[in-house]
Short mmCIF file of C-alpha atoms in Angstrom, two decimals:
data_model
loop_
_atom_site.label_atom_id
_atom_site.label_comp_id
_atom_site.label_asym_id
_atom_site.label_seq_id
_atom_site.Cartn_x
_atom_site.Cartn_y
_atom_site.Cartn_z
CA MET U 84 -112.04 -53.93 2.66
CA LYS U 85 -114.53 -56.08 0.82
CA LYS U 86 -116.78 -58.34 2.81
CA ASP U 87 -115.47 -61.53 1.20
CA GLN U 88 -112.03 -60.87 2.69
CA ASN U 89 -112.83 -61.99 6.20
CA TYR U 90 -109.25 -61.75 7.47
CA LYS U 91 -108.42 -61.80 11.17
CA VAL U 92 -105.89 -59.90 13.24
CA ASP U 93 -104.32 -61.89 16.06
CA PHE U 94 -101.19 -61.40 18.15
CA PHE U 95 -98.90 -62.56 15.32
CA VAL U 96 -100.46 -60.17 12.81
CA GLY U 97 -100.25 -57.39 15.39
CA ILE U 98 -96.52 -58.02 15.75
CA ILE U 99 -96.15 -57.90 11.95
CA LEU U 100 -97.87 -54.50 11.86
CA VAL U 101 -95.80 -53.06 14.72
CA VAL U 102 -92.55 -54.36 13.22
CA GLY U 103 -93.60 -52.88 9.89
CA ILE U 104 -94.06 -49.46 11.46
CA LEU U 105 -90.69 -49.63 13.22
CA ILE U 106 -88.89 -50.82 10.09
CA GLY U 107 -90.58 -48.14 8.00
CA GLN U 108 -89.59 -45.44 10.45
CA SER U 109 -86.01 -46.72 10.68
CA PHE U 110 -85.75 -46.89 6.89
CA ALA U 111 -87.06 -43.34 6.57
CA TYR U 112 -84.54 -42.16 9.18
CA ALA U 113 -81.70 -43.89 7.30
CA ILE U 114 -82.79 -42.25 4.06
CA GLY U 115 -82.79 -38.88 5.79
CA LEU U 116 -79.28 -39.41 7.09
CA GLY U 117 -78.09 -40.52 3.66
CA ILE U 118 -79.59 -37.55 1.84
CA SER U 119 -78.27 -35.14 4.47
CA ALA U 120 -74.77 -36.61 4.16
CA CYS U 121 -74.84 -36.38 0.36
CA ILE U 122 -75.95 -32.76 0.11
CA GLY U 123 -74.29 -31.52 3.29
CA GLU U 124 -77.56 -30.20 4.73
CA ASP U 125 -79.96 -31.61 7.32
CA VAL U 126 -83.17 -32.41 5.45
CA GLN U 127 -84.87 -34.36 8.22
CA LYS U 128 -86.64 -31.30 9.60
CA SER U 129 -87.92 -30.14 6.23
CA GLY U 130 -91.58 -30.45 5.31
CA GLY U 131 -90.85 -32.39 2.15
CA PHE U 132 -88.79 -35.02 3.91
CA ASN U 133 -91.32 -35.34 6.73
CA LEU U 134 -93.93 -36.03 4.07
CA LEU U 135 -91.74 -38.74 2.53
CA ALA U 136 -90.89 -40.23 5.93
CA TYR U 137 -94.57 -40.36 6.88
CA CYS U 138 -95.47 -42.21 3.68
CA ILE U 139 -92.68 -44.74 4.19
CA THR U 140 -93.60 -45.28 7.85
CA MET U 141 -97.31 -45.83 7.17
CA LEU U 142 -97.05 -47.76 3.91
CA THR U 143 -94.52 -50.30 5.21
CA PRO U 144 -96.87 -52.09 7.67
CA ILE U 145 -99.67 -52.00 5.07
CA LEU U 146 -97.40 -53.69 2.52
CA PHE U 147 -96.18 -56.16 5.15
CA PHE U 148 -99.80 -57.11 5.85
CA ASP U 149 -100.55 -57.45 2.15
CA PHE U 150 -97.55 -59.56 1.16
CA LEU U 151 -96.87 -61.53 4.36
CA ILE U 152 -100.46 -62.21 5.44
CA LEU U 153 -103.09 -61.71 2.73
CA ARG U 154 -101.28 -62.94 -0.37
CA ARG U 155 -100.16 -66.10 1.39
CA SER U 156 -103.84 -66.96 1.81
CA GLY U 157 -104.66 -66.14 -1.80
CA LYS U 158 -106.11 -62.68 -1.13
CA LYS U 159 -105.11 -59.18 -2.15
CA LEU U 160 -105.41 -55.85 -0.41
CA ASP U 161 -108.62 -54.23 -1.64
CA PHE U 162 -110.54 -51.59 0.28
CA ASP U 163 -114.06 -50.32 -0.05
CA PHE U 164 -114.03 -46.51 -0.25
CA SER U 165 -117.74 -46.16 -0.95
CA THR U 166 -119.44 -43.20 0.70
CA LYS U 167 -121.76 -43.59 3.65
CA PRO U 168 -125.32 -42.21 3.92
CA PHE U 169 -125.41 -38.48 4.61
CA ARG U 170 -126.99 -39.00 8.03
CA VAL U 171 -123.84 -40.84 9.11
CA TYR U 172 -121.74 -37.75 8.41
CA LEU U 173 -124.26 -35.58 10.26
CA LEU U 174 -123.53 -37.72 13.31
CA ILE U 175 -119.78 -38.12 12.87
CA PHE U 176 -118.78 -34.49 12.25
CA PRO U 177 -120.23 -33.08 15.50
CA MET U 178 -118.73 -36.00 17.43
CA MET U 179 -115.34 -35.40 15.81
CA PHE U 180 -115.48 -31.67 16.51
CA GLY U 181 -116.41 -32.24 20.14
CA MET U 182 -113.65 -34.80 20.60
CA MET U 183 -111.15 -32.41 19.01
CA MET U 184 -112.04 -29.82 21.64
CA ILE U 185 -111.60 -32.38 24.43
CA ALA U 186 -108.31 -33.62 22.94
CA ASP U 187 -106.96 -30.08 22.58
CA TYR U 188 -107.80 -29.22 26.19
CA SER U 189 -106.44 -32.52 27.54
CA THR U 190 -103.20 -32.23 25.58
CA HIS U 191 -102.45 -28.86 27.15
CA LEU U 192 -102.55 -30.53 30.58
CA ILE U 193 -99.48 -32.64 29.76
CA PRO U 194 -96.24 -31.02 31.01
CA THR U 195 -93.76 -29.81 28.41
CA GLU U 196 -90.83 -29.36 30.77
CA GLY U 197 -88.71 -31.58 32.97
CA PRO U 198 -85.81 -34.01 32.55
CA LEU U 199 -87.93 -36.56 30.67
CA LEU U 200 -90.68 -34.69 28.83
CA GLY U 201 -88.66 -31.54 28.14
CA PRO U 202 -86.26 -33.03 25.55
CA ILE U 203 -89.08 -35.04 23.94
CA TYR U 204 -91.21 -31.93 23.59
CA GLU U 205 -88.30 -30.02 22.06
CA ILE U 206 -87.85 -32.68 19.38
CA TYR U 207 -91.60 -32.76 18.80
CA THR U 208 -91.86 -28.99 18.32
CA GLU U 209 -88.84 -28.91 16.00
CA LEU U 210 -90.49 -31.48 13.74
CA LEU U 211 -93.75 -29.55 13.72
CA GLU U 212 -91.95 -26.28 12.97
CA GLY U 213 -90.15 -27.88 10.03
CA LEU U 214 -93.41 -29.20 8.64
CA ALA U 215 -95.25 -25.92 9.26
CA GLN U 216 -92.68 -24.04 7.14
CA ASP U 217 -93.85 -26.00 4.10
CA SER U 218 -97.57 -25.29 3.84
CA VAL U 219 -98.01 -27.53 0.80
CA ALA U 220 -96.47 -30.54 2.55
CA LEU U 221 -98.53 -29.78 5.66
CA VAL U 222 -101.80 -29.75 3.72
CA ILE U 223 -100.92 -32.89 1.76
CA MET U 224 -100.05 -34.78 4.94
CA THR U 225 -102.89 -33.67 7.21
CA VAL U 226 -105.72 -33.37 4.68
CA ILE U 227 -104.95 -36.13 2.16
CA LEU U 228 -102.41 -38.72 3.27
CA ALA U 229 -103.09 -39.01 7.00
CA PRO U 230 -106.85 -39.63 6.72
CA ILE U 231 -106.38 -42.24 3.97
CA LEU U 232 -103.35 -44.15 5.28
CA GLU U 233 -104.37 -44.08 8.93
CA GLU U 234 -107.92 -45.15 8.06
CA ILE U 235 -106.55 -48.08 6.06
CA LEU U 236 -104.08 -49.21 8.72
CA PHE U 237 -105.89 -48.65 11.99
CA ARG U 238 -109.52 -49.12 11.00
CA GLY U 239 -109.44 -51.03 7.72
CA ILE U 240 -106.83 -53.55 8.86
CA LEU U 241 -106.41 -53.48 12.64
CA MET U 242 -109.89 -52.72 13.98
CA LYS U 243 -111.78 -54.73 11.35
CA GLY U 244 -109.38 -57.64 11.76
CA LEU U 245 -109.88 -57.67 15.53
CA ILE U 246 -113.65 -57.68 15.11
CA ASN U 247 -113.38 -60.54 12.60
CA ASN U 248 -111.35 -62.40 15.24
CA ASP U 249 -114.34 -62.24 17.63
CA VAL U 250 -113.00 -59.32 19.67
CA ASP U 251 -115.83 -57.21 21.10
CA PRO U 252 -116.32 -54.21 18.76
CA LYS U 253 -116.02 -51.71 21.62
CA LEU U 254 -112.74 -53.27 22.75
CA ALA U 255 -111.50 -53.38 19.15
CA ILE U 256 -112.16 -49.65 18.79
CA VAL U 257 -110.30 -48.89 22.03
CA LEU U 258 -107.34 -51.11 21.09
CA ALA U 259 -107.06 -49.62 17.60
CA ALA U 260 -107.28 -46.09 19.03
CA PHE U 261 -104.66 -46.89 21.67
CA ILE U 262 -102.20 -48.28 19.12
CA PHE U 263 -102.96 -45.32 16.86
CA GLY U 264 -101.91 -43.05 19.71
CA VAL U 265 -98.81 -45.05 20.60
CA VAL U 266 -97.33 -44.94 17.09
CA HIS U 267 -97.14 -41.15 17.29
CA PHE U 268 -94.28 -41.72 19.78
CA ASN U 269 -94.94 -38.72 22.02
CA PRO U 270 -97.47 -38.15 24.83
CA TRP U 271 -99.05 -35.01 23.32
CA GLN U 272 -100.00 -36.60 20.02
CA PHE U 273 -100.74 -39.90 21.76
CA LEU U 274 -103.57 -38.42 23.80
CA GLY U 275 -105.09 -36.51 20.92
CA ALA U 276 -104.81 -39.44 18.50
CA PHE U 277 -106.25 -41.88 21.04
CA LEU U 278 -109.28 -39.71 21.75
CA LEU U 279 -109.94 -39.00 18.07
CA GLY U 280 -109.46 -42.69 17.28
CA LEU U 281 -112.43 -43.49 19.51
CA VAL U 282 -114.82 -41.58 17.24
#
């Protein structure tokens, strides 16, 4: 976001973002039920619908922030997507790769069976299997949409807004990474997302 938009994220704005995510997810779920009822087939496990649901879930809090927070103060959502110096990428890529290895190992330590985690893991794997069956949707989500939308929401809005609100940058990074993990709504993705969000 441009430097002249020195917005701040406080508890109220945080609630707006969380509510936006929940509303977006609920709306996507309702759309899935409606489409499934109309065509007589469950589309909620398909790759195409998961792609649509992801967009709705992530875009809703961004739009909430734009219309309910920024525009009321005479600002508009505008992000700076300029590239960084090459030396920055030389530092980030090895760090990201190393953290991916740590996240992958740590995730495998979380149980996938039991009265609580067992059913959650079953739902989680069913969603992944549905997405994996559509390679185009999988690539679009993981390579294009996820990096852009998650960068905007969790770093461009949440982390930057916390820092602008005089939160220590290290704490802001941890908080943004933690919330990034939580919104995945399962412990396996939570751990991986949290660790990668720290980079």
